[in-house]
mmCIF file of C-alpha atoms and ligand atoms in Angstrom:
data_model
loop_
_atom_site.group_PDB
_atom_site.id
_atom_site.type_symbol
_atom_site.label_atom_id
_atom_site.label_comp_id
_atom_site.label_asym_id
_atom_site.label_seq_id
_atom_site.Cartn_x
_atom_site.Cartn_y
_atom_site.Cartn_z
ATOM 1 C CA MET A 106 -0.073 -0.093 -0.173
ATOM 2 C CA ALA A 107 2.028 2.940 1.242
ATOM 3 C CA ILE A 108 5.224 3.700 3.104
ATOM 4 C CA GLN A 109 3.948 5.793 6.389
ATOM 5 C CA THR A 110 5.589 8.320 8.540
ATOM 6 C CA ILE A 111 7.072 6.790 11.730
ATOM 7 C CA LEU A 112 6.175 8.751 14.764
ATOM 8 C CA LYS A 113 8.846 9.746 16.959
ATOM 9 C CA MET A 114 9.388 9.511 20.653
ATOM 10 C CA GLY A 115 7.885 12.680 22.254
ATOM 11 C CA ASP A 116 4.564 12.204 20.107
ATOM 12 C CA ALA A 117 1.736 11.408 22.512
ATOM 13 C CA ARG A 118 0.260 8.666 20.137
ATOM 14 C CA LEU A 119 3.429 6.507 21.024
ATOM 15 C CA LEU A 120 2.169 6.687 24.726
ATOM 16 C CA ARG A 121 -1.187 5.179 24.333
ATOM 17 C CA VAL A 122 -2.286 1.555 25.394
ATOM 18 C CA ALA A 123 -3.513 0.607 21.922
ATOM 19 C CA GLN A 124 -6.789 -1.148 21.268
ATOM 20 C CA PRO A 125 -7.426 -4.983 20.445
ATOM 21 C CA VAL A 126 -8.181 -5.914 17.034
ATOM 22 C CA ASP A 127 -12.000 -7.362 17.141
ATOM 23 C CA GLU A 128 -12.343 -8.502 13.280
ATOM 24 C CA PHE A 129 -9.901 -10.128 11.215
ATOM 25 C CA ASP A 130 -9.089 -10.537 7.551
ATOM 26 C CA THR A 131 -10.964 -7.339 6.668
ATOM 27 C CA PRO A 132 -9.695 -5.156 3.842
ATOM 28 C CA GLU A 133 -8.932 -2.400 6.628
ATOM 29 C CA LEU A 134 -6.552 -4.986 8.548
ATOM 30 C CA HIS A 135 -4.750 -6.103 5.580
ATOM 31 C CA ALA A 136 -4.181 -2.526 4.351
ATOM 32 C CA LEU A 137 -2.694 -1.847 7.797
ATOM 33 C CA VAL A 138 -0.596 -4.745 7.810
ATOM 34 C CA GLN A 139 0.795 -3.994 4.259
ATOM 35 C CA ASP A 140 1.620 -0.247 5.465
ATOM 36 C CA LEU A 141 3.510 -1.842 8.406
ATOM 37 C CA LEU A 142 5.538 -4.090 6.179
ATOM 38 C CA ASP A 143 6.340 -1.387 3.501
ATOM 39 C CA THR A 144 7.231 1.009 6.324
ATOM 40 C CA MET A 145 9.617 -1.453 8.221
ATOM 41 C CA GLN A 146 11.231 -2.650 4.812
ATOM 42 C CA ASP A 147 11.707 1.088 3.837
ATOM 43 C CA ALA A 148 13.276 1.903 7.175
ATOM 44 C CA LYS A 149 15.187 -1.344 7.137
ATOM 45 C CA GLY A 150 13.997 -2.157 10.559
ATOM 46 C CA ALA A 151 13.809 -5.470 12.466
ATOM 47 C CA GLY A 152 9.967 -4.791 13.688
ATOM 48 C CA LEU A 153 7.179 -2.291 13.683
ATOM 49 C CA ALA A 154 4.263 -1.595 15.602
ATOM 50 C CA ALA A 155 0.999 -0.205 14.653
ATOM 51 C CA PRO A 156 1.101 2.787 17.124
ATOM 52 C CA GLN A 157 4.612 3.795 15.570
ATOM 53 C CA ILE A 158 2.490 4.954 12.437
ATOM 54 C CA GLY A 159 -0.210 6.402 14.449
ATOM 55 C CA VAL A 160 -2.717 3.492 14.260
ATOM 56 C CA ASP A 161 -4.129 2.741 17.773
ATOM 57 C CA LEU A 162 -4.235 -1.080 17.578
ATOM 58 C CA ARG A 163 -2.721 -4.053 18.759
ATOM 59 C CA VAL A 164 -0.644 -5.025 15.771
ATOM 60 C CA VAL A 165 3.018 -5.546 15.603
ATOM 61 C CA ILE A 166 5.153 -7.045 12.745
ATOM 62 C CA PHE A 167 8.666 -8.420 13.129
ATOM 63 C CA GLY A 168 11.169 -10.424 11.188
ATOM 64 C CA SER A 169 12.027 -10.550 7.685
ATOM 65 C CA GLY A 170 13.233 -13.962 6.862
ATOM 66 C CA GLN A 171 16.511 -12.586 5.951
ATOM 67 C CA VAL A 172 19.531 -11.109 7.597
ATOM 68 C CA ASN A 173 19.114 -7.567 9.123
ATOM 69 C CA PRO A 174 22.010 -5.301 8.321
ATOM 70 C CA ARG A 175 21.761 -3.579 11.801
ATOM 71 C CA TYR A 176 21.821 -6.897 13.499
ATOM 72 C CA PRO A 177 24.241 -8.889 11.095
ATOM 73 C CA GLU A 178 25.107 -11.485 14.057
ATOM 74 C CA ALA A 179 21.210 -11.863 14.793
ATOM 75 C CA PRO A 180 19.419 -15.107 13.886
ATOM 76 C CA VAL A 181 17.062 -14.868 11.131
ATOM 77 C CA ILE A 182 13.538 -14.561 12.069
ATOM 78 C CA ALA A 183 10.617 -15.426 9.756
ATOM 79 C CA GLN A 184 8.304 -12.491 8.761
ATOM 80 C CA THR A 185 5.472 -12.385 11.269
ATOM 81 C CA VAL A 186 2.322 -10.513 11.707
ATOM 82 C CA LEU A 187 1.063 -10.799 15.207
ATOM 83 C CA ILE A 188 -2.196 -9.292 16.560
ATOM 84 C CA ASN A 189 -3.725 -8.892 20.142
ATOM 85 C CA PRO A 190 -0.278 -10.710 21.301
ATOM 86 C CA GLU A 191 -0.082 -12.264 24.778
ATOM 87 C CA LEU A 192 3.408 -12.774 26.363
ATOM 88 C CA GLU A 193 4.169 -15.043 28.894
ATOM 89 C CA PRO A 194 7.882 -15.064 30.247
ATOM 90 C CA ILE A 195 9.480 -18.535 30.929
ATOM 91 C CA GLY A 196 11.704 -18.662 34.024
ATOM 92 C CA GLN A 197 13.346 -15.519 35.681
ATOM 93 C CA GLU A 198 16.377 -15.083 33.562
ATOM 94 C CA MET A 199 16.996 -11.676 32.210
ATOM 95 C CA ALA A 200 19.508 -10.636 29.567
ATOM 96 C CA SER A 201 20.759 -7.471 28.347
ATOM 97 C CA GLY A 202 21.160 -6.405 24.896
ATOM 98 C CA TRP A 203 21.498 -3.415 22.741
ATOM 99 C CA GLU A 204 18.317 -2.022 21.067
ATOM 100 C CA GLY A 205 17.244 0.874 18.715
ATOM 101 C CA CYS A 206 13.966 1.923 17.605
ATOM 102 C CA LEU A 207 12.652 3.752 14.496
ATOM 103 C CA SER A 208 10.799 6.062 16.843
ATOM 104 C CA VAL A 209 13.971 7.116 18.697
ATOM 105 C CA PRO A 210 16.301 7.483 15.649
ATOM 106 C CA GLY A 211 20.218 7.636 15.974
ATOM 107 C CA LEU A 212 20.325 6.245 19.601
ATOM 108 C CA ARG A 213 21.044 2.782 21.078
ATOM 109 C CA GLY A 214 20.724 1.565 24.562
ATOM 110 C CA LEU A 215 21.402 -1.638 26.679
ATOM 111 C CA VAL A 216 18.008 -2.975 27.738
ATOM 112 C CA PRO A 217 17.380 -5.943 30.185
ATOM 113 C CA ARG A 218 14.733 -8.380 28.727
ATOM 114 C CA HIS A 219 13.315 -11.710 29.643
ATOM 115 C CA LEU A 220 15.744 -14.323 27.979
ATOM 116 C CA ALA A 221 12.831 -16.761 27.011
ATOM 117 C CA LEU A 222 8.893 -16.596 26.640
ATOM 118 C CA ARG A 223 6.075 -18.013 24.955
ATOM 119 C CA TYR A 224 3.893 -15.692 22.987
ATOM 120 C CA ARG A 225 0.349 -16.010 21.361
ATOM 121 C CA GLY A 226 -1.668 -13.979 19.178
ATOM 122 C CA TRP A 227 -3.265 -14.043 15.792
ATOM 123 C CA ASP A 228 -2.274 -13.519 12.182
ATOM 124 C CA VAL A 229 -3.969 -11.269 9.867
ATOM 125 C CA LYS A 230 -6.545 -13.981 8.824
ATOM 126 C CA GLY A 231 -7.072 -14.921 12.471
ATOM 127 C CA ALA A 232 -5.253 -17.947 12.688
ATOM 128 C CA LEU A 233 -3.508 -18.751 16.083
ATOM 129 C CA ILE A 234 0.367 -18.130 16.635
ATOM 130 C CA ASP A 235 1.877 -19.882 19.528
ATOM 131 C CA ARG A 236 5.528 -19.880 19.836
ATOM 132 C CA THR A 237 8.215 -20.354 22.582
ATOM 133 C CA VAL A 238 11.410 -18.422 21.768
ATOM 134 C CA GLU A 239 14.397 -17.046 23.482
ATOM 135 C CA GLY A 240 17.438 -14.549 22.813
ATOM 136 C CA PHE A 241 17.053 -12.228 20.053
ATOM 137 C CA HIS A 242 13.682 -13.366 18.821
ATOM 138 C CA ALA A 243 12.532 -12.947 22.519
ATOM 139 C CA ARG A 244 13.864 -9.568 22.598
ATOM 140 C CA VAL A 245 12.175 -8.053 19.361
ATOM 141 C CA VAL A 246 8.755 -9.408 20.699
ATOM 142 C CA GLN A 247 9.188 -7.806 23.646
ATOM 143 C CA HIS A 248 10.257 -4.478 22.141
ATOM 144 C CA GLU A 249 7.537 -4.503 19.618
ATOM 145 C CA CYS A 250 4.842 -5.544 21.986
ATOM 146 C CA ASP A 251 6.036 -2.718 24.480
ATOM 147 C CA HIS A 252 4.896 -0.122 21.822
ATOM 148 C CA LEU A 253 1.294 -1.527 22.441
ATOM 149 C CA ASP A 254 1.387 -0.423 26.049
ATOM 150 C CA GLY A 255 2.865 2.847 25.442
ATOM 151 C CA VAL A 256 6.397 1.843 26.433
ATOM 152 C CA LEU A 257 9.663 2.719 24.441
ATOM 153 C CA TYR A 258 12.948 1.045 24.948
ATOM 154 C CA PRO A 259 14.510 4.046 26.883
ATOM 155 C CA MET A 260 11.836 3.576 29.601
ATOM 156 C CA ARG A 261 13.441 0.145 30.174
ATOM 157 C CA ILE A 262 16.960 1.217 30.516
ATOM 158 C CA LYS A 263 18.586 0.568 33.852
ATOM 159 C CA ASP A 264 22.192 1.774 33.265
ATOM 160 C CA PHE A 265 22.253 5.090 31.554
ATOM 161 C CA THR A 266 25.936 4.950 30.831
ATOM 162 C CA GLN A 267 24.745 2.393 28.176
ATOM 163 C CA PHE A 268 22.827 4.695 26.267
ATOM 164 C CA GLY A 269 23.985 6.850 23.202
ATOM 165 C CA TYR A 270 24.336 7.496 19.600
ATOM 166 C CA THR A 271 24.653 4.758 17.446
ATOM 167 C CA GLU A 272 27.534 6.284 15.242
ATOM 168 C CA VAL A 273 29.503 6.718 18.437
ATOM 169 C CA LEU A 274 28.768 3.341 20.109
ATOM 170 C CA PHE A 275 29.007 1.454 16.969
ATOM 171 C CA PRO A 276 31.145 3.210 14.268
ATOM 172 C CA GLY A 277 31.692 0.368 12.170
ATOM 173 C CA LEU A 278 27.632 -0.188 11.533
ATOM 174 C CA ASP A 279 26.337 0.031 8.409
ATOM 175 C CA ALA A 280 25.569 3.757 8.024
ATOM 176 C CA GLN A 281 22.985 3.550 5.449
ATOM 177 C CA ALA A 282 20.672 1.098 7.616
ATOM 178 C CA LYS A 283 18.627 3.030 10.059
ATOM 179 C CA ASP A 284 17.055 2.003 13.358
ATOM 180 C CA ASP A 285 14.604 -0.417 14.180
HETATM 181 NI NI1 NI B 518 10.697 0.359 18.470
#
């Protein structure tokens, strides 16, 4: 459909608790998902949530099925559309990892997340998705689903000495690629 403008931190629409989707496989929902896919692909993001393009619904996408230049060491995640997600952490273990966000351009921060979790939700046609994941995949899901509750990753940072400009923290990183 179309590449949409990505809202940046400071926009109140990023702070809302988004509304659940109550009807699947509609033209409007398909159009929203296509907009998210087009916008994420254009921005070379690892994921994107509907609130980031100003849509107040519990829809996230992540994964591209190929290596992301922002995270060349990260495992490939299949392209996923996840609607009305529910997250259930597995165990108590937390892990810290670097995150960026298309709504917080130019910055990276070290964010603690649950190492492993089970997530459930629905795809665009209303089919159940039920996965148990860990590591980078679990981190991406937590980051994207936080957007549905008005939470941006800087709010999760515990050590602000580990927060800064990507070009300073990671001078070797692909300058053409943007944040996720
Ligand atoms: Ni984000």
